[in-house]
Coordinates of C-alpha atoms and ligand atoms in Angstrom, one line a residue:
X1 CA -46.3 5.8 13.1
X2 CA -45.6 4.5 16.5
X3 CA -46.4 8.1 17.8
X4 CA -49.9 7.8 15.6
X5 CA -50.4 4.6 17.0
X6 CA -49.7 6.1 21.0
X7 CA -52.3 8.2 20.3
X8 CA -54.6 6.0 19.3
X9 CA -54.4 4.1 22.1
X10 CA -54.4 7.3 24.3
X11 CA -57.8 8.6 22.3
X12 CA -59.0 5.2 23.0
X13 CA -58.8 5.1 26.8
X14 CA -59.7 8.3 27.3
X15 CA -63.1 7.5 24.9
X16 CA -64.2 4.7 26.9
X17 CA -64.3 7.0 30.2
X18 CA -65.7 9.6 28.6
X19 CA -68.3 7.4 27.8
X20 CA -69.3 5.8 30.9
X21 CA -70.0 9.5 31.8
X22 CA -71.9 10.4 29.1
X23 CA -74.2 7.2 29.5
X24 CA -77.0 8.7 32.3
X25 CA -76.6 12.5 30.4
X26 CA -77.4 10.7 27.4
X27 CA -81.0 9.3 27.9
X28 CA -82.9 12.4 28.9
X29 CA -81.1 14.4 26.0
X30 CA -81.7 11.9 23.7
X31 CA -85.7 11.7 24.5
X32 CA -85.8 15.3 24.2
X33 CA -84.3 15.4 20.9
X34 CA -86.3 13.0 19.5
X35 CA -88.9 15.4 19.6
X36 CA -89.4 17.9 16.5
X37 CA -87.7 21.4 17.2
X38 CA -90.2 24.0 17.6
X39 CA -90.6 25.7 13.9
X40 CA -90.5 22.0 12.7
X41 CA -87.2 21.8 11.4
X42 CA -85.7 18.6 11.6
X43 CA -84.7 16.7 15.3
X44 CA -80.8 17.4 15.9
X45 CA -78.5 14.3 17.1
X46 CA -75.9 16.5 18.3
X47 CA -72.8 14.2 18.3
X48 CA -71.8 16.0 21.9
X49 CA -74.9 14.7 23.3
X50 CA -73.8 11.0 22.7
X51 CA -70.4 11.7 24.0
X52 CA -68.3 13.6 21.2
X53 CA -65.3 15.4 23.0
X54 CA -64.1 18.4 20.5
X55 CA -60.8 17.9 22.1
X56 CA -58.7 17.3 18.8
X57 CA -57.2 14.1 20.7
X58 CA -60.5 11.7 22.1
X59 CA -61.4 9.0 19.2
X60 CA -65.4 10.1 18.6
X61 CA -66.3 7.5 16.6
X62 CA -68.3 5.8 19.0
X63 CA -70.2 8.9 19.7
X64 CA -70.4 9.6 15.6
X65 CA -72.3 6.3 15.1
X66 CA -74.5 6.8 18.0
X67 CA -75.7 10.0 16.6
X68 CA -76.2 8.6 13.2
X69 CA -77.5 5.3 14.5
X70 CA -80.4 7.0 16.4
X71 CA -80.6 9.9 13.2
X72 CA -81.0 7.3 10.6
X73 CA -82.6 4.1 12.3
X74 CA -84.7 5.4 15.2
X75 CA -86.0 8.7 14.6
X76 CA -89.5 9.1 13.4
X77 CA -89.1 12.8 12.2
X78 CA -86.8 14.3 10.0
X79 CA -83.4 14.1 11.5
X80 CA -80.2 16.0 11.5
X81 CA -76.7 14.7 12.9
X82 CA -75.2 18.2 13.7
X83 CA -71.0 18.2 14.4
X84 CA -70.9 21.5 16.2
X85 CA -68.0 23.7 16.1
X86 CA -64.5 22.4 17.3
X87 CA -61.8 19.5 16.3
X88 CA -63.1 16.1 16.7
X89 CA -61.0 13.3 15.9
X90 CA -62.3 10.1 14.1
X91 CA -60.8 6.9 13.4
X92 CA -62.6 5.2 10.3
X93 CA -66.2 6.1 10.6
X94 CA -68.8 4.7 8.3
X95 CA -72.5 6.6 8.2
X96 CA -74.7 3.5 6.7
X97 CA -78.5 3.3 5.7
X98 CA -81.2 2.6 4.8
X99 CA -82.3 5.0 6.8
X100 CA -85.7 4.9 8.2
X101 CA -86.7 8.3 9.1
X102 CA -88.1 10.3 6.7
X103 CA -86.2 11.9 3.7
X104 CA -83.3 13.9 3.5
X105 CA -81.5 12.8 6.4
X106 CA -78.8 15.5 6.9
X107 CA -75.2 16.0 8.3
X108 CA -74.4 19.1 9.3
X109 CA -71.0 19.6 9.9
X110 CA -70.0 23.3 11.3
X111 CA -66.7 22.0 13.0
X112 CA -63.6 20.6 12.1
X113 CA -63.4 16.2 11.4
X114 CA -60.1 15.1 11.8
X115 CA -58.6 12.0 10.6
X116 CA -56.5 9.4 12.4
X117 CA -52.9 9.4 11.1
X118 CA -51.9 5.9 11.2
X119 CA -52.9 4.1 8.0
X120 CA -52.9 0.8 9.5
X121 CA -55.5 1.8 11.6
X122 CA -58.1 1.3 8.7
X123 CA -59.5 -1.8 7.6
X124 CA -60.5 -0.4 4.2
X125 CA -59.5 2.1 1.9
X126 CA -62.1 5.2 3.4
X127 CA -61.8 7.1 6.3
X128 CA -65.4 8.8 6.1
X129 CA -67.9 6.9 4.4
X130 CA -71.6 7.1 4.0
X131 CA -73.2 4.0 2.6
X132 CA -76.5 2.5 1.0
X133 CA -78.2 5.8 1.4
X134 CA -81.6 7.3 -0.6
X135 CA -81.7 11.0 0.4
X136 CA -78.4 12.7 2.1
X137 CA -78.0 16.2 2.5
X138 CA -73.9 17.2 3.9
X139 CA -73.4 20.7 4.0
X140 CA -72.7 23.1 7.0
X141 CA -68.8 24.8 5.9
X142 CA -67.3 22.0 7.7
X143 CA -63.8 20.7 7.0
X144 CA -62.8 16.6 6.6
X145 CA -59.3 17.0 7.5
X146 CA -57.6 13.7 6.3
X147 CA -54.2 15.2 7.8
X148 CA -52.6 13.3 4.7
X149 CA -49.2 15.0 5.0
X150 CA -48.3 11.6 8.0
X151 CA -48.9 9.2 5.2
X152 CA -47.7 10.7 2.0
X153 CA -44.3 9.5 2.5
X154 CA -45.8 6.0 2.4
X155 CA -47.8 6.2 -1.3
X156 CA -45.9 4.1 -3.2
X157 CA -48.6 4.2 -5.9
X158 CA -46.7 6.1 -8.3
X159 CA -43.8 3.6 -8.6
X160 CA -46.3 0.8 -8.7
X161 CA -48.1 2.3 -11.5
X162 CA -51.2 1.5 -9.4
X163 CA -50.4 -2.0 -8.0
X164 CA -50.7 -0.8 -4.6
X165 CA -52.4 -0.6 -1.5
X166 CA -54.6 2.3 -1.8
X167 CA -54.2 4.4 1.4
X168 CA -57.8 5.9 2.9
X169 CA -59.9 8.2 0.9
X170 CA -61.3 10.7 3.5
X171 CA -64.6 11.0 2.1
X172 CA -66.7 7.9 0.2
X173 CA -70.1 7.8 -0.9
X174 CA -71.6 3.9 -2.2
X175 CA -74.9 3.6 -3.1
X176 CA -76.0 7.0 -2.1
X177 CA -78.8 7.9 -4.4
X178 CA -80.7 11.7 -4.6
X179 CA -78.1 13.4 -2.6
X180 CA -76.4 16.6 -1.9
X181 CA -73.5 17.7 -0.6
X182 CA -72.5 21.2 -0.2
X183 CA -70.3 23.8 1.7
X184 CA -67.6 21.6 2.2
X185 CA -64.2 21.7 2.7
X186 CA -61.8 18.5 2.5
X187 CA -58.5 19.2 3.2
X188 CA -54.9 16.9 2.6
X189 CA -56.5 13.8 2.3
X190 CA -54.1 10.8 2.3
X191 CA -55.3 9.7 -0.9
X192 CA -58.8 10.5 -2.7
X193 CA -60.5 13.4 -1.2
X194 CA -63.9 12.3 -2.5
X195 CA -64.1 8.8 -4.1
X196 CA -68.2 8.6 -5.5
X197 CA -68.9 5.2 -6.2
X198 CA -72.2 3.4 -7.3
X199 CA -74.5 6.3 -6.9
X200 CA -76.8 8.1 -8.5
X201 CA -78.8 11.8 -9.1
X202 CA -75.9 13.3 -6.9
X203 CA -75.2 16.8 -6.5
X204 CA -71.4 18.2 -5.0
X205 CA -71.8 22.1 -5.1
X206 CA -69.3 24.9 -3.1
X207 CA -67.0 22.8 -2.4
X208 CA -63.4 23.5 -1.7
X209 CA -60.4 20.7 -1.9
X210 CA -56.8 21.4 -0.8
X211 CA -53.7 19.9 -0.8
X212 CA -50.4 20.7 -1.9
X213 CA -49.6 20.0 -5.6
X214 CA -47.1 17.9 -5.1
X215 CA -48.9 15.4 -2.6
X216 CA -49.6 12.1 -4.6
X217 CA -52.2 10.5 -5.7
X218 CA -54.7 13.3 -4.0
X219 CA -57.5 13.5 -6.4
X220 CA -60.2 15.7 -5.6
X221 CA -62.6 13.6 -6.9
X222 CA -62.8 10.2 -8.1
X223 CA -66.2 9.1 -9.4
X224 CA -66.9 5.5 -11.0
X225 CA -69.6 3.2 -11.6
X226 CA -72.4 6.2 -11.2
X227 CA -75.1 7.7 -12.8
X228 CA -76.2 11.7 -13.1
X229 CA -73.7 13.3 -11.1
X230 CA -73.1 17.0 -11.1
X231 CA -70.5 18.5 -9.5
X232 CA -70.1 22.5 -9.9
X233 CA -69.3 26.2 -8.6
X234 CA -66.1 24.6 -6.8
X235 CA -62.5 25.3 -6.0
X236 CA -60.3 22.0 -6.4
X237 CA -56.2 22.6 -5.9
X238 CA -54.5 19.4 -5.5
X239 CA -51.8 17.0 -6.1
X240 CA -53.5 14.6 -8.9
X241 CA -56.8 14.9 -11.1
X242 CA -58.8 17.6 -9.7
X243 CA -61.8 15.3 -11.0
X244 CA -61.2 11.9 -12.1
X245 CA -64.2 10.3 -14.2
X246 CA -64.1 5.9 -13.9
X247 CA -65.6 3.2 -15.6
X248 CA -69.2 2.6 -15.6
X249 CA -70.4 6.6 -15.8
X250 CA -72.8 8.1 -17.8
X251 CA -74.3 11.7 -17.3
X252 CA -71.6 13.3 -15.5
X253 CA -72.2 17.3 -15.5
X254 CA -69.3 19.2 -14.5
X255 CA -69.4 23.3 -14.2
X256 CA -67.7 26.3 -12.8
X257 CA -64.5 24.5 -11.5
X258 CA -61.7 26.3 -10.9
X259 CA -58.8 23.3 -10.7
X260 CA -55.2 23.7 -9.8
X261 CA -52.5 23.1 -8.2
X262 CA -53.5 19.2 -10.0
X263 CA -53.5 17.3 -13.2
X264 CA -56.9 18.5 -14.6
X265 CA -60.0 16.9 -15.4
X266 CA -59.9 14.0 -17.0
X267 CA -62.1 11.0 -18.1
X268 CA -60.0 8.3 -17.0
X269 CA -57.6 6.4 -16.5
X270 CA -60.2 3.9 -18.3
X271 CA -59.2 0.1 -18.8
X272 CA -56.9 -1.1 -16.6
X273 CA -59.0 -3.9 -15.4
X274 CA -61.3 -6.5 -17.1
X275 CA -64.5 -5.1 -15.2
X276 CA -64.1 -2.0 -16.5
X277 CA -67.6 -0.5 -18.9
X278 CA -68.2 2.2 -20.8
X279 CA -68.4 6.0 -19.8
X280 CA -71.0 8.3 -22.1
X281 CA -72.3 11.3 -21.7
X282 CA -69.6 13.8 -19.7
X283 CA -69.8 17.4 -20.3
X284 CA -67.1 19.9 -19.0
X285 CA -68.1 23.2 -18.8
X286 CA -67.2 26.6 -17.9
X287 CA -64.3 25.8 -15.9
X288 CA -60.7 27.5 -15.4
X289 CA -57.6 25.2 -15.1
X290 CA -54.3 27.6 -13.2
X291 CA -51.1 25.9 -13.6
X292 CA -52.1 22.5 -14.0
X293 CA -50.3 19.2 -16.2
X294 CA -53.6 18.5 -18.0
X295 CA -56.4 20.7 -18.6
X296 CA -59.0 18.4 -20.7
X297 CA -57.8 15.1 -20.7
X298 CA -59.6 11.5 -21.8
X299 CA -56.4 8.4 -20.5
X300 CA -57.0 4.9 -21.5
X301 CA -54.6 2.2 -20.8
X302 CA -54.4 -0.5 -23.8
X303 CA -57.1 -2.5 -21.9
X304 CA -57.7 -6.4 -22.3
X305 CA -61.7 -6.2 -22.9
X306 CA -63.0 -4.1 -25.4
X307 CA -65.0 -0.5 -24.3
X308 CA -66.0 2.8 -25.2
X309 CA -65.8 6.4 -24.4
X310 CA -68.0 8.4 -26.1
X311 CA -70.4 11.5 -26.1
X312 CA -67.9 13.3 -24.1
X313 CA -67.7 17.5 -24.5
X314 CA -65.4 20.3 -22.8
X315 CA -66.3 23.5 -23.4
X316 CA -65.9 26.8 -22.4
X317 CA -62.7 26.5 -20.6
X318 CA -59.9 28.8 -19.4
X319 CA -56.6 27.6 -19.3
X320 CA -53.4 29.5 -17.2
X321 CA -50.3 28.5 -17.5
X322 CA -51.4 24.9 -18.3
X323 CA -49.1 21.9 -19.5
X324 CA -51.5 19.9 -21.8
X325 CA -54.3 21.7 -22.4
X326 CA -56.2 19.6 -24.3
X327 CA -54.7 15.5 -25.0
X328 CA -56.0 12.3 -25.5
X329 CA -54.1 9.7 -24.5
X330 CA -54.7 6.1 -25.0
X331 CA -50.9 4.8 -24.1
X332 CA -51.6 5.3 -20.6
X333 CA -49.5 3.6 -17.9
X334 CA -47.4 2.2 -20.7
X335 CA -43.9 2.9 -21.8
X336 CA -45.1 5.9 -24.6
X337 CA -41.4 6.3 -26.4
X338 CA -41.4 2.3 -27.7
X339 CA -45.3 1.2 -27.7
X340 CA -47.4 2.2 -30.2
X341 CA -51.2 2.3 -28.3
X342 CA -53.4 -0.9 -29.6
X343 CA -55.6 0.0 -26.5
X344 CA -59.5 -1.7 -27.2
X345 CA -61.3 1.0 -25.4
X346 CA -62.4 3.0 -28.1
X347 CA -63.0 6.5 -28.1
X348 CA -65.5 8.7 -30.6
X349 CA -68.0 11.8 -30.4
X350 CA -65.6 13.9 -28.8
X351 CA -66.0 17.7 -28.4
X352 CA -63.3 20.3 -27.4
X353 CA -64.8 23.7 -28.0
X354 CA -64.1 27.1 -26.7
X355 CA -60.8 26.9 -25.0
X356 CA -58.8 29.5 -25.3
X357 CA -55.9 30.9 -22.7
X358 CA -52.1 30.0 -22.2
X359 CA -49.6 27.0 -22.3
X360 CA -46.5 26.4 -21.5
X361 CA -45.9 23.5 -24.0
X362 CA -45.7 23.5 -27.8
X363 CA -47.9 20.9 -28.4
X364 CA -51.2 22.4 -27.1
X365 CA -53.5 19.7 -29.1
X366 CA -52.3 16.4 -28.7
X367 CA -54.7 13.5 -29.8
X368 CA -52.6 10.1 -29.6
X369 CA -55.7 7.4 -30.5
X370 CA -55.0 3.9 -30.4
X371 CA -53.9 2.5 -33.8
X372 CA -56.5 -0.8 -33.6
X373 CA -59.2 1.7 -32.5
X374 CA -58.1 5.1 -34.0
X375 CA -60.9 7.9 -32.3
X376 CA -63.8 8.7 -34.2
X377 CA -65.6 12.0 -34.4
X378 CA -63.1 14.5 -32.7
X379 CA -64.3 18.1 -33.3
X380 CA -61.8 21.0 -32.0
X381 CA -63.6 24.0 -32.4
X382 CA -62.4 27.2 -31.0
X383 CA -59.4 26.6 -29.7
X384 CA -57.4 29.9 -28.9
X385 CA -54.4 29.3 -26.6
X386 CA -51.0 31.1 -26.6
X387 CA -47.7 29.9 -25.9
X388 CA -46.3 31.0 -22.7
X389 CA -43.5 29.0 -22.0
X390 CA -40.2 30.5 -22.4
X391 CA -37.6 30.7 -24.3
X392 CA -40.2 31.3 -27.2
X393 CA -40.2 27.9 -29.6
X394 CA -41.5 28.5 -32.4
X395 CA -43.1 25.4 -33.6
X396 CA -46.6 25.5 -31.7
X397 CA -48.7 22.9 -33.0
X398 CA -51.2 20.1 -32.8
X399 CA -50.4 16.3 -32.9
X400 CA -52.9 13.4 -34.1
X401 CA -52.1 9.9 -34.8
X402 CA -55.2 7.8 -35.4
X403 CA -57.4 10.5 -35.0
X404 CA -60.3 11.5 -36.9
X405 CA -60.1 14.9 -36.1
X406 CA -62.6 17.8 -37.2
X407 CA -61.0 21.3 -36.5
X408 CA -63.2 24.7 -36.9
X409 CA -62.9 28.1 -36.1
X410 CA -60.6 29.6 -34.4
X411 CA -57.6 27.5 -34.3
X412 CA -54.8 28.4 -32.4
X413 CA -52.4 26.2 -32.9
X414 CA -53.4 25.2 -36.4
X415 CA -55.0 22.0 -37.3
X416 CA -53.1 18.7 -37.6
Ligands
NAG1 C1 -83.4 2.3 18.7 O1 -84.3 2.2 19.7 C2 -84.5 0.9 20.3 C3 -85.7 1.0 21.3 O2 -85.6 2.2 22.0 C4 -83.2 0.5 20.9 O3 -83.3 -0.8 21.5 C5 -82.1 0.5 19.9 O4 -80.9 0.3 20.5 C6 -82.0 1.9 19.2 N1 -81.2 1.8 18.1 C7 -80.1 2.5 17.9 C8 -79.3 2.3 16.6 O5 -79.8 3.4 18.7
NAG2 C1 -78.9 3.6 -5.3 O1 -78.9 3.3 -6.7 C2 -78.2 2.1 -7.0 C3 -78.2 2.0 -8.5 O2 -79.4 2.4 -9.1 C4 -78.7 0.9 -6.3 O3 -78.0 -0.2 -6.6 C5 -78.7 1.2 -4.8 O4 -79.3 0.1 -4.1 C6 -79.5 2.5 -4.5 N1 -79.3 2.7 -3.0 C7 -80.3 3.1 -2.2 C8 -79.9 3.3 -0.8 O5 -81.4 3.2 -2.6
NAG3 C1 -82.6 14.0 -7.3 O1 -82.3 14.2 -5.9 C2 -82.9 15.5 -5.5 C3 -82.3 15.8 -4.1 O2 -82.5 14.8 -3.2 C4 -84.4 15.3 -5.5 O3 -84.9 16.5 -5.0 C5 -84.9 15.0 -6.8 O4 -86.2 14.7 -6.8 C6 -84.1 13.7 -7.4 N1 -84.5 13.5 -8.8 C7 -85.0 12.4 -9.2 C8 -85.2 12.3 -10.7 O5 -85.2 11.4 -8.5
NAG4 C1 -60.3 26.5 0.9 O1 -59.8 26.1 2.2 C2 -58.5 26.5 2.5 C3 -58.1 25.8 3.8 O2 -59.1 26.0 4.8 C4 -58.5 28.0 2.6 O3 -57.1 28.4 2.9 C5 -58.9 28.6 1.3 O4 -59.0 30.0 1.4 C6 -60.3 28.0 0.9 N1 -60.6 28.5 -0.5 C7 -61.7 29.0 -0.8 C8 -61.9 29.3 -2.3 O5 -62.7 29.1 -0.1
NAG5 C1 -68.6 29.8 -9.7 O1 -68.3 29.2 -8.5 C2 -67.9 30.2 -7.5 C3 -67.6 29.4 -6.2 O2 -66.4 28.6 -6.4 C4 -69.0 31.2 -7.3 O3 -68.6 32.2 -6.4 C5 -69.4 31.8 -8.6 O4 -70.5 32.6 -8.4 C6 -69.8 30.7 -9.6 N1 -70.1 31.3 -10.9 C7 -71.2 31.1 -11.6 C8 -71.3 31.8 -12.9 O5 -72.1 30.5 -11.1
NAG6 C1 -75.0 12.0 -24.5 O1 -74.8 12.5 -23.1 C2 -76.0 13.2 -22.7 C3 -75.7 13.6 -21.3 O2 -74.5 14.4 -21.2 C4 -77.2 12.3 -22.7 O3 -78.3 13.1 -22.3 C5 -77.4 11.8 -24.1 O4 -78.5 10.9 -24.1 C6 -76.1 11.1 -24.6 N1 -76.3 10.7 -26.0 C7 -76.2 9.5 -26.5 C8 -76.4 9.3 -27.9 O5 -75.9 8.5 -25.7
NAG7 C1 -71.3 28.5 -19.4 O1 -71.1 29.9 -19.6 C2 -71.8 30.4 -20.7 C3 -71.4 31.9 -20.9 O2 -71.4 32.6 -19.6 C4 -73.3 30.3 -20.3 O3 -74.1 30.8 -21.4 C5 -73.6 28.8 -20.2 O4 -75.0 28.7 -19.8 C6 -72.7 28.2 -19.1 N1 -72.9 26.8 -19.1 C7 -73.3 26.1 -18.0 C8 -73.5 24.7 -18.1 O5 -73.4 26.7 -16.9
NAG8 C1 -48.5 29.8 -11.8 O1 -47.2 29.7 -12.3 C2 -46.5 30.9 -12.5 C3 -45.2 30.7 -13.1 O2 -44.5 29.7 -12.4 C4 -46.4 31.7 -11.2 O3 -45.9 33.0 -11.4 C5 -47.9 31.9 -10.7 O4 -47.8 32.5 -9.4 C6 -48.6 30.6 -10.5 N1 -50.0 30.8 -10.2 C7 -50.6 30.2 -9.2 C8 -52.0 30.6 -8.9 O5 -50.0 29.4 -8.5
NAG9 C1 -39.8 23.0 -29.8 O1 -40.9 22.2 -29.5 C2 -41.0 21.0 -30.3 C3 -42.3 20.3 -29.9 O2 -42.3 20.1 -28.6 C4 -39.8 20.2 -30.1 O3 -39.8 19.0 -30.9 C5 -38.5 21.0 -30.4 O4 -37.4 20.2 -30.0 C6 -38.5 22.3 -29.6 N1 -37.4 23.1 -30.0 C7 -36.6 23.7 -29.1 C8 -35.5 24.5 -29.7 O5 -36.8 23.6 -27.9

């Protein structure tokens, strides 16, 4: 830490004199990119030209909101923010609208952004964040490196069961509406990789997420409180949820994920606070799991004001190796072995079809329902998976308690 915070400092100076150099370059580049590029493409804010240093060391955030301010307040044309090629450091950078030049405004990133290291450095729990935005297009095979491995030792999340302070996600989106983000890479984010908050008609394609699988609390995505998100043809391996569905969802589209090293996807953890609203309408489709805890998994906590999940379906799904391939589990963040779930989120309309593959536990199908709210409308359908654990246990079966399960089909293991 007191090595981060050297650097800091040193990226600090060494901004504020790059600066004062870039200050005279800067206006005559800046009126010539203001003007449309000749096939009419968009006008490019290169961050270099307000004073980015691809150095890996120099703090660029002054240079990154310079680019974006002009992009997204002053231009008249289309405009792109372009991060070139090279390491750029950033301390906590936020990208905020409403923009004023015409729609999309896009963010190319070709290079690589790397975080700061020292968590107290951040006011808020985001390093990246793009806010209060109608029409965002981030794409370009750039990396967000969150170089997560200085502050893992500090997540004290896990013990906590939550009651913590959340270290940075590196990439957050609020109130970004009709946007797209594609050919990204995020890479060992100290917490979160993507947290997608309060947004809607969002679309995350080709994007890859790594960090080791046993770094905590990574999720690759986090998305709460949003409306029409899709999020497909992406490579997630990490060391929590590969995708984590909140509170407050509805029509969350999910395809062509291949997840693992990481817990799996899951709908949930639903109910820990008061605030917390319903989630319907989440499919899960066509995706593999390798190697991960969870495959398809719905987690309430018991909850204090009543809720549902429903109209939820996974489908189509591989699993390799996985732990829990499909559970529902409404005891979450409590002590399982002595409390029966009473949770009041209720869950119903519930689909697991077409899952087939290996596990390495012999309870495959594990539906634990709360017993005041037992889960309504749970069809298994299709359900082919093969023990692979070893030594070979011969009991592999399904588990329900306060389920109203339907099972059809193939049913490997058999019904409850
Ligand atoms: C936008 O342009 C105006 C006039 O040229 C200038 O005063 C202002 O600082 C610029 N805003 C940003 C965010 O760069
Ligand atoms: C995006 O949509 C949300 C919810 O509909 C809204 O609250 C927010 O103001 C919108 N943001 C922008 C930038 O339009
Ligand atoms: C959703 O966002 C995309 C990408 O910006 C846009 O093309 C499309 O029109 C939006 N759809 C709706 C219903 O607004
Ligand atoms: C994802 O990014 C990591 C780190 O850059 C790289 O090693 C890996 O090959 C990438 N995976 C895919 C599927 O592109
Ligand atoms: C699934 O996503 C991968 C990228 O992760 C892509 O190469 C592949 O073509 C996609 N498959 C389908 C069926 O779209
Ligand atoms: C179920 O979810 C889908 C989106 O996945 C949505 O279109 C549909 O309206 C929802 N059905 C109900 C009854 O809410
Ligand atoms: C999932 O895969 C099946 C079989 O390849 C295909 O028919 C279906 O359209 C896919 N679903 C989605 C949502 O891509
Ligand atoms: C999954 O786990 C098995 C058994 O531990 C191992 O042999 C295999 O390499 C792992 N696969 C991946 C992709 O990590
Ligand atoms: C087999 O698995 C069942 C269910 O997990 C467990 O109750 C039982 O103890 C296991 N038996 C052996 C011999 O491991």
């Amino acid at each position: 830490m007191a090595t981060a915070r050297a650097l800091f400092l040193l990226g600090a100076a060494l901004l504020s004199c790059t600066l004062i150099g870039a200050s005279s370059r800067g206006v005559e580049n800046r009126r010539s990119l203001l003007l449309p590029v000749p096939n009419n493409g968009p006008a490019i804010f290169d961050v270099t030209k307000f004073g980015a240093v691809a150095d890996d060391q120099t703090d660029n955030i002054d240079a990154f909101r310079a680019a974006w301010g002009e992009a997204c307040k002053n231009s008249t044309t289309q405009a792109k923010v372009l991060i070139p090629a090279g390491t750029f450091r950033a301390a906590q950078t936020m990208f905020a609208g409403p923009c004023t030049s015409p729609k999309p405004i896009i963010v190319e990133v070709i290079g690589t952004v790397k975080a700061n290291t020292d968590p107290s450095e951040y006011v808020t729990p985001e390093w990246f964040s793009f806010l209060d935005i109608d029409g965002l297009v981030l794409t370009g095979n750039g990396v967000f490196d969150g170089q997560g491995a200085a502050s893992w030792p500090y997540n004290d999340c896990a013990k906590t069961k939550g009651d913590c302070a959340p270290l940075p996600a590196s990439l957050k989106f609020a109130k970004v509406n009709n946007s797209i983000v594609t050919d990204i890479t995020s890479l060992n984010s100290m917490q979160f990789h993507f947290h997608i908050h309060g947004c809607s008609n969002f679309s995350l394609s080709n994007i890859n997420i790594t960090a080791p699988g046993n770094s905590p609390n990574t999720d690759g995505m986090h998305i709460s409180s949003s409306d029409s998100i899709k999020v497909f043809d992406s490579v997630i391996g990490t060391g929590d949820d590969c995708i984590s569905i909140g509170h407050s969802t509805t029509n969350i589209a999910i395809t062509n994920i291949t997840c693992g090293p990481g817990h799996g996807i899951s709908v949930g953890s639903l109910g820990k606070r008061p605030e917390e609203r319903s989630v319907n309408g989440i499919s899960v489709t066509n995706c593999t799991f390798v190697n991960t805890t969870n495959g398809a998994r719905i987690k309430t906590w018991m909850g204090t004001v009543p809720a549902e999940a429903t109209n939820i379906t996974y489908e189509g799904l591989i699993m390799k190796g996985v732990q829990n391939p499909i559970i529902i589990d409404q005891s979450y963040g409590s002590n399982k072995k002595t409390t029966p779930s009473t949770s009041v989120w209720k869950i119903s309309n519930i689909h697991f079809r077409k899952i087939q593959g290996t596990t390495v536990s012999n309870i495959a199908v594990s539906l634990q329902c709360s017993t005041s709210n037992p889960c309504e409308g749970v069809e298994i359908a299709d359900v082919d998976l093969a023990y692979s654990g070893g030594p070979h246990n011969t009991t592999f079966v399904s588990s329900c308690s306060n389920a109203k399960a339907v099972f059809g089909g193939i049913l490997n293991p058999p019904a409850c």
